[in-house]
Amino acid sequence: MKSLLTRRRRVNPVYLAFMAVSFMVGVAGALQAPTLSLFLTREVAVRPFWVGLFYTVNAIAGIAVSLLLAKRSDNKGDRRMLILFCCLMAVGNALLFAFNRDYLTLITVGVLLSALASVAMPQIFALAREYADSSAREVVMFSSVMRAQLSLAWVIGPPLSFALALNYGFATMFIVAAVLFVACIGLIWFALPSVARVEQASQVAIAQLSAWKNKDVRLLFLASLLMWTCNTMYIIDMPLYISSVLGLPERLAGLLMGVAAGLEIPAMLLAGHYVKRFGKRKMMLFAVASGAVFYLGLVLFQSRAALMVLQIFNAIFIGIVAGIGMLYFQDLMPGRPGAATTLFTNSISTGVILAGVLQGTLAESFGHYSVYWAALLLSLGALAMSVRVRDV
């Protein structure tokens, strides 16, 4: 009888709703991101430099919008309503890409809609953190399981993205993404809670204002920026590198992304389980070192089998950094889950800015192979910075 009551207590419908929302938003995003470089190259017919520029402008807009909304989300208003608005913008963005092929329109209106849509995921995680704190749930595992939903989404999303785009056209792919965002809006409206703000003590407020002055926050931000620069350069370049340089099937790109995402799930869950034993700092160092091994492998090996095996290191790298990295920021910035989560996602967006410029310039000037040498050097720089961040 006691075990039955315990099991019922654990099956929390709000918990399940958070899992479902993060999964569905993840699938919708994983449908659009993997084939974006191919979409711009083939459908919009632009050169590699303009592909990279699109990623850069998109990231700059994302940072600007998220910074404007982050402070408001932590201080006033219903965070759930903000998430709903962002998902609505995501629907508009997907439909625009489905039916428009004008580069100028996509890099202006499309980028604005995309920037507003990109705020949804960090706000979902911030709401989840507030819910976990208010309901006394175990924060690390709750966040890790939620982040695992994103990895599961990326197991499904990239192969499905390439299958839809190559077999039925990019318009169909973007329409499917729009339908998923509409489903998310319904689930968020009916299932996610509105969590009341917790009033912070004055000394906590002072600590909030000086968070960026903290050396550890700055170092972690810069290290995270370099990590995501490497990862985004790989995502942008890999579909083009595989087809145009290695002469391998285009669908292999989706398969590689799906395999890596599938391996990320156990990496995240194991990281959430062992973080109390080893600490966030050691877990992050292990992850960044695995990333350096991954990019070294891309420099040295080009066969299909080698690319598949290397996804193990890629999964460890992204799986741990994406889960533990966000919590690292939150612990270094107590009392500001929205701002801390947004700072983490802005390190991703800033990495995309650098990645877009670097990938486009390197690929056009020196060829696709040079992109992976640059990623290797940046990953080593991220490792050097991560060593200097204190444990929490």
PDB file of C-alpha atoms in Angstrom, residues 160-344:
ATOM      1  CA  LEU A 160      12.844  13.334 -39.859  1.00  0.00           C
ATOM      2  CA  SER A 161      13.931  16.798 -40.995  1.00  0.00           C
ATOM      3  CA  PHE A 162      16.121  15.440 -43.803  1.00  0.00           C
ATOM      4  CA  ALA A 163      13.471  12.860 -44.748  1.00  0.00           C
ATOM      5  CA  LEU A 164      10.735  15.499 -45.032  1.00  0.00           C
ATOM      6  CA  ALA A 165      12.920  18.098 -46.763  1.00  0.00           C
ATOM      7  CA  LEU A 166      14.489  15.742 -49.301  1.00  0.00           C
ATOM      8  CA  ASN A 167      11.370  13.672 -50.031  1.00  0.00           C
ATOM      9  CA  TYR A 168       8.495  16.140 -49.662  1.00  0.00           C
ATOM     10  CA  GLY A 169      10.142  19.561 -49.792  1.00  0.00           C
ATOM     11  CA  PHE A 170      11.160  22.201 -47.263  1.00  0.00           C
ATOM     12  CA  ALA A 171       7.656  23.703 -47.184  1.00  0.00           C
ATOM     13  CA  THR A 172       6.238  20.460 -45.783  1.00  0.00           C
ATOM     14  CA  MET A 173       8.963  20.285 -43.174  1.00  0.00           C
ATOM     15  CA  PHE A 174       8.289  23.821 -41.895  1.00  0.00           C
ATOM     16  CA  ILE A 175       4.519  23.241 -41.863  1.00  0.00           C
ATOM     17  CA  VAL A 176       5.015  20.153 -39.666  1.00  0.00           C
ATOM     18  CA  ALA A 177       7.106  22.298 -37.293  1.00  0.00           C
ATOM     19  CA  ALA A 178       4.326  24.916 -37.171  1.00  0.00           C
ATOM     20  CA  VAL A 179       1.750  22.236 -36.287  1.00  0.00           C
ATOM     21  CA  LEU A 180       3.958  21.025 -33.428  1.00  0.00           C
ATOM     22  CA  PHE A 181       4.231  24.549 -32.014  1.00  0.00           C
ATOM     23  CA  VAL A 182       0.432  24.890 -32.166  1.00  0.00           C
ATOM     24  CA  ALA A 183       0.138  21.662 -30.153  1.00  0.00           C
ATOM     25  CA  CYS A 184       2.646  23.085 -27.642  1.00  0.00           C
ATOM     26  CA  ILE A 185       0.518  26.198 -27.198  1.00  0.00           C
ATOM     27  CA  GLY A 186      -2.462  24.047 -26.217  1.00  0.00           C
ATOM     28  CA  LEU A 187      -0.419  21.976 -23.777  1.00  0.00           C
ATOM     29  CA  ILE A 188       1.183  25.026 -22.146  1.00  0.00           C
ATOM     30  CA  TRP A 189      -2.179  26.766 -21.770  1.00  0.00           C
ATOM     31  CA  PHE A 190      -3.923  23.824 -20.118  1.00  0.00           C
ATOM     32  CA  ALA A 191      -1.135  21.985 -18.262  1.00  0.00           C
ATOM     33  CA  LEU A 192       1.758  24.210 -17.162  1.00  0.00           C
ATOM     34  CA  PRO A 193       1.460  26.104 -13.859  1.00  0.00           C
ATOM     35  CA  SER A 194       1.898  29.779 -13.069  1.00  0.00           C
ATOM     36  CA  VAL A 195       4.495  29.963 -10.282  1.00  0.00           C
ATOM     37  CA  ALA A 196       4.433  32.963  -7.942  1.00  0.00           C
ATOM     38  CA  ARG A 197       7.633  35.002  -7.646  1.00  0.00           C
ATOM     39  CA  VAL A 198       9.649  34.596  -4.445  1.00  0.00           C
ATOM     40  CA  GLU A 199      10.677  37.877  -2.835  1.00  0.00           C
ATOM     41  CA  GLN A 200      14.473  37.994  -2.514  1.00  0.00           C
ATOM     42  CA  ALA A 201      16.390  39.362   0.471  1.00  0.00           C
ATOM     43  CA  SER A 202      18.285  42.614  -0.014  1.00  0.00           C
ATOM     44  CA  GLN A 203      21.689  40.933   0.104  1.00  0.00           C
ATOM     45  CA  VAL A 204      20.568  38.534  -2.629  1.00  0.00           C
ATOM     46  CA  ALA A 205      19.438  41.474  -4.748  1.00  0.00           C
ATOM     47  CA  ILE A 206      22.884  43.048  -4.376  1.00  0.00           C
ATOM     48  CA  ALA A 207      24.475  39.752  -5.435  1.00  0.00           C
ATOM     49  CA  GLN A 208      22.191  39.704  -8.474  1.00  0.00           C
ATOM     50  CA  LEU A 209      23.361  43.132  -9.627  1.00  0.00           C
ATOM     51  CA  SER A 210      27.017  42.140  -9.353  1.00  0.00           C
ATOM     52  CA  ALA A 211      26.694  38.697 -10.952  1.00  0.00           C
ATOM     53  CA  TRP A 212      28.507  39.665 -14.156  1.00  0.00           C
ATOM     54  CA  LYS A 213      31.341  41.146 -12.054  1.00  0.00           C
ATOM     55  CA  ASN A 214      31.943  37.657 -10.689  1.00  0.00           C
ATOM     56  CA  LYS A 215      35.081  36.213 -12.308  1.00  0.00           C
ATOM     57  CA  ASP A 216      33.638  32.696 -12.311  1.00  0.00           C
ATOM     58  CA  VAL A 217      30.480  33.810 -14.127  1.00  0.00           C
ATOM     59  CA  ARG A 218      32.558  35.594 -16.759  1.00  0.00           C
ATOM     60  CA  LEU A 219      34.900  32.639 -17.276  1.00  0.00           C
ATOM     61  CA  LEU A 220      32.026  30.164 -17.466  1.00  0.00           C
ATOM     62  CA  PHE A 221      30.244  32.390 -19.982  1.00  0.00           C
ATOM     63  CA  LEU A 222      33.344  32.654 -22.192  1.00  0.00           C
ATOM     64  CA  ALA A 223      34.054  28.932 -21.945  1.00  0.00           C
ATOM     65  CA  SER A 224      30.434  28.106 -22.771  1.00  0.00           C
ATOM     66  CA  LEU A 225      30.550  30.574 -25.659  1.00  0.00           C
ATOM     67  CA  LEU A 226      33.544  28.765 -27.186  1.00  0.00           C
ATOM     68  CA  MET A 227      31.949  25.357 -26.637  1.00  0.00           C
ATOM     69  CA  TRP A 228      28.796  26.363 -28.475  1.00  0.00           C
ATOM     70  CA  THR A 229      30.801  28.085 -31.193  1.00  0.00           C
ATOM     71  CA  CYS A 230      32.452  24.742 -31.927  1.00  0.00           C
ATOM     72  CA  ASN A 231      29.158  22.885 -31.841  1.00  0.00           C
ATOM     73  CA  THR A 232      27.361  25.358 -34.107  1.00  0.00           C
ATOM     74  CA  MET A 233      30.208  25.440 -36.633  1.00  0.00           C
ATOM     75  CA  TYR A 234      29.869  21.668 -36.807  1.00  0.00           C
ATOM     76  CA  ILE A 235      26.064  21.771 -37.216  1.00  0.00           C
ATOM     77  CA  ILE A 236      26.231  24.443 -39.944  1.00  0.00           C
ATOM     78  CA  ASP A 237      29.091  22.907 -41.880  1.00  0.00           C
ATOM     79  CA  MET A 238      28.637  19.168 -41.451  1.00  0.00           C
ATOM     80  CA  PRO A 239      25.725  18.618 -43.915  1.00  0.00           C
ATOM     81  CA  LEU A 240      27.629  20.568 -46.595  1.00  0.00           C
ATOM     82  CA  TYR A 241      30.993  18.923 -45.742  1.00  0.00           C
ATOM     83  CA  ILE A 242      29.562  15.410 -45.933  1.00  0.00           C
ATOM     84  CA  SER A 243      27.891  15.893 -49.309  1.00  0.00           C
ATOM     85  CA  SER A 244      30.277  18.237 -51.144  1.00  0.00           C
ATOM     86  CA  VAL A 245      33.693  17.190 -49.751  1.00  0.00           C
ATOM     87  CA  LEU A 246      33.404  13.598 -48.520  1.00  0.00           C
ATOM     88  CA  GLY A 247      30.877  12.530 -51.164  1.00  0.00           C
ATOM     89  CA  LEU A 248      28.717  10.730 -48.587  1.00  0.00           C
ATOM     90  CA  PRO A 249      24.873  10.628 -48.674  1.00  0.00           C
ATOM     91  CA  GLU A 250      23.144  13.777 -47.415  1.00  0.00           C
ATOM     92  CA  ARG A 251      20.905  11.715 -45.138  1.00  0.00           C
ATOM     93  CA  LEU A 252      24.002  10.680 -43.190  1.00  0.00           C
ATOM     94  CA  ALA A 253      24.047  14.171 -41.660  1.00  0.00           C
ATOM     95  CA  GLY A 254      20.630  13.609 -40.117  1.00  0.00           C
ATOM     96  CA  LEU A 255      21.666  10.143 -38.949  1.00  0.00           C
ATOM     97  CA  LEU A 256      24.813  11.483 -37.261  1.00  0.00           C
ATOM     98  CA  MET A 257      22.825  14.177 -35.453  1.00  0.00           C
ATOM     99  CA  GLY A 258      20.223  11.633 -34.386  1.00  0.00           C
ATOM    100  CA  VAL A 259      22.815   9.159 -33.094  1.00  0.00           C
ATOM    101  CA  ALA A 260      24.585  11.890 -31.120  1.00  0.00           C
ATOM    102  CA  ALA A 261      21.289  13.056 -29.613  1.00  0.00           C
ATOM    103  CA  GLY A 262      20.372   9.493 -28.687  1.00  0.00           C
ATOM    104  CA  LEU A 263      23.686   9.028 -26.905  1.00  0.00           C
ATOM    105  CA  GLU A 264      23.239  12.369 -25.146  1.00  0.00           C
ATOM    106  CA  ILE A 265      20.291  10.997 -23.170  1.00  0.00           C
ATOM    107  CA  PRO A 266      22.258   8.487 -21.057  1.00  0.00           C
ATOM    108  CA  ALA A 267      25.092  11.035 -20.827  1.00  0.00           C
ATOM    109  CA  MET A 268      22.713  13.620 -19.341  1.00  0.00           C
ATOM    110  CA  LEU A 269      21.008  11.198 -16.982  1.00  0.00           C
ATOM    111  CA  LEU A 270      24.310   9.803 -15.751  1.00  0.00           C
ATOM    112  CA  ALA A 271      25.628  13.334 -15.293  1.00  0.00           C
ATOM    113  CA  GLY A 272      22.567  14.239 -13.229  1.00  0.00           C
ATOM    114  CA  HIS A 273      23.085  11.108 -11.123  1.00  0.00           C
ATOM    115  CA  TYR A 274      26.824  11.518 -10.513  1.00  0.00           C
ATOM    116  CA  VAL A 275      27.020  15.318 -10.200  1.00  0.00           C
ATOM    117  CA  LYS A 276      26.656  15.142  -6.404  1.00  0.00           C
ATOM    118  CA  ARG A 277      29.570  12.721  -6.183  1.00  0.00           C
ATOM    119  CA  PHE A 278      32.002  14.464  -8.538  1.00  0.00           C
ATOM    120  CA  GLY A 279      30.744  18.052  -8.577  1.00  0.00           C
ATOM    121  CA  LYS A 280      29.779  20.287 -11.495  1.00  0.00           C
ATOM    122  CA  ARG A 281      33.328  21.450 -12.183  1.00  0.00           C
ATOM    123  CA  LYS A 282      34.768  17.968 -12.742  1.00  0.00           C
ATOM    124  CA  MET A 283      31.793  16.941 -14.862  1.00  0.00           C
ATOM    125  CA  MET A 284      32.197  20.032 -17.051  1.00  0.00           C
ATOM    126  CA  LEU A 285      35.942  19.478 -17.465  1.00  0.00           C
ATOM    127  CA  PHE A 286      35.312  15.887 -18.529  1.00  0.00           C
ATOM    128  CA  ALA A 287      32.717  17.090 -21.037  1.00  0.00           C
ATOM    129  CA  VAL A 288      34.915  19.775 -22.600  1.00  0.00           C
ATOM    130  CA  ALA A 289      37.844  17.350 -22.837  1.00  0.00           C
ATOM    131  CA  SER A 290      35.547  14.921 -24.676  1.00  0.00           C
ATOM    132  CA  GLY A 291      34.627  17.740 -27.045  1.00  0.00           C
ATOM    133  CA  ALA A 292      38.289  18.361 -27.827  1.00  0.00           C
ATOM    134  CA  VAL A 293      38.701  14.644 -28.610  1.00  0.00           C
ATOM    135  CA  PHE A 294      35.657  14.814 -30.898  1.00  0.00           C
ATOM    136  CA  TYR A 295      37.001  17.712 -32.969  1.00  0.00           C
ATOM    137  CA  LEU A 296      40.460  16.145 -33.098  1.00  0.00           C
ATOM    138  CA  GLY A 297      38.779  13.045 -34.523  1.00  0.00           C
ATOM    139  CA  LEU A 298      37.014  15.117 -37.182  1.00  0.00           C
ATOM    140  CA  VAL A 299      40.385  16.508 -38.241  1.00  0.00           C
ATOM    141  CA  LEU A 300      41.993  13.060 -38.428  1.00  0.00           C
ATOM    142  CA  PHE A 301      39.202  10.800 -39.756  1.00  0.00           C
ATOM    143  CA  GLN A 302      36.684  11.126 -42.594  1.00  0.00           C
ATOM    144  CA  SER A 303      35.132   7.664 -43.017  1.00  0.00           C
ATOM    145  CA  ARG A 304      31.483   6.950 -42.262  1.00  0.00           C
ATOM    146  CA  ALA A 305      32.381   4.450 -39.528  1.00  0.00           C
ATOM    147  CA  ALA A 306      34.756   6.903 -37.823  1.00  0.00           C
ATOM    148  CA  LEU A 307      32.185   9.691 -37.923  1.00  0.00           C
ATOM    149  CA  MET A 308      29.674   7.393 -36.235  1.00  0.00           C
ATOM    150  CA  VAL A 309      32.102   6.352 -33.475  1.00  0.00           C
ATOM    151  CA  LEU A 310      33.097   9.964 -32.815  1.00  0.00           C
ATOM    152  CA  GLN A 311      29.493  10.769 -31.950  1.00  0.00           C
ATOM    153  CA  ILE A 312      30.131   9.112 -28.562  1.00  0.00           C
ATOM    154  CA  PHE A 313      32.490  11.962 -27.630  1.00  0.00           C
ATOM    155  CA  ASN A 314      30.152  14.516 -29.164  1.00  0.00           C
ATOM    156  CA  ALA A 315      27.283  13.170 -27.046  1.00  0.00           C
ATOM    157  CA  ILE A 316      29.313  13.320 -23.828  1.00  0.00           C
ATOM    158  CA  PHE A 317      30.374  16.870 -24.691  1.00  0.00           C
ATOM    159  CA  ILE A 318      26.937  18.287 -25.492  1.00  0.00           C
ATOM    160  CA  GLY A 319      24.974  16.083 -23.079  1.00  0.00           C
ATOM    161  CA  ILE A 320      26.860  17.212 -20.002  1.00  0.00           C
ATOM    162  CA  VAL A 321      27.457  20.839 -21.030  1.00  0.00           C
ATOM    163  CA  ALA A 322      23.792  21.394 -21.957  1.00  0.00           C
ATOM    164  CA  GLY A 323      22.489  19.953 -18.687  1.00  0.00           C
ATOM    165  CA  ILE A 324      25.086  20.735 -16.033  1.00  0.00           C
ATOM    166  CA  GLY A 325      26.214  23.976 -17.676  1.00  0.00           C
ATOM    167  CA  MET A 326      22.823  25.616 -17.194  1.00  0.00           C
ATOM    168  CA  LEU A 327      22.682  24.561 -13.538  1.00  0.00           C
ATOM    169  CA  TYR A 328      26.239  25.853 -13.081  1.00  0.00           C
ATOM    170  CA  PHE A 329      25.089  29.334 -14.132  1.00  0.00           C
ATOM    171  CA  GLN A 330      22.034  29.118 -11.867  1.00  0.00           C
ATOM    172  CA  ASP A 331      24.150  28.164  -8.849  1.00  0.00           C
ATOM    173  CA  LEU A 332      26.637  30.956  -9.526  1.00  0.00           C
ATOM    174  CA  MET A 333      23.712  33.425  -9.759  1.00  0.00           C
ATOM    175  CA  PRO A 334      21.405  32.515  -6.834  1.00  0.00           C
ATOM    176  CA  GLY A 335      17.931  33.958  -6.900  1.00  0.00           C
ATOM    177  CA  ARG A 336      17.836  34.701 -10.632  1.00  0.00           C
ATOM    178  CA  PRO A 337      16.866  31.505 -12.486  1.00  0.00           C
ATOM    179  CA  GLY A 338      15.509  33.391 -15.501  1.00  0.00           C
ATOM    180  CA  ALA A 339      18.546  35.654 -15.872  1.00  0.00           C
ATOM    181  CA  ALA A 340      20.986  32.784 -15.229  1.00  0.00           C
ATOM    182  CA  THR A 341      19.262  30.520 -17.744  1.00  0.00           C
ATOM    183  CA  THR A 342      19.150  33.360 -20.251  1.00  0.00           C
ATOM    184  CA  LEU A 343      22.863  34.051 -19.697  1.00  0.00           C
ATOM    185  CA  PHE A 344      23.532  30.403 -20.481  1.00  0.00           C
TER     186      PHE A 344
END
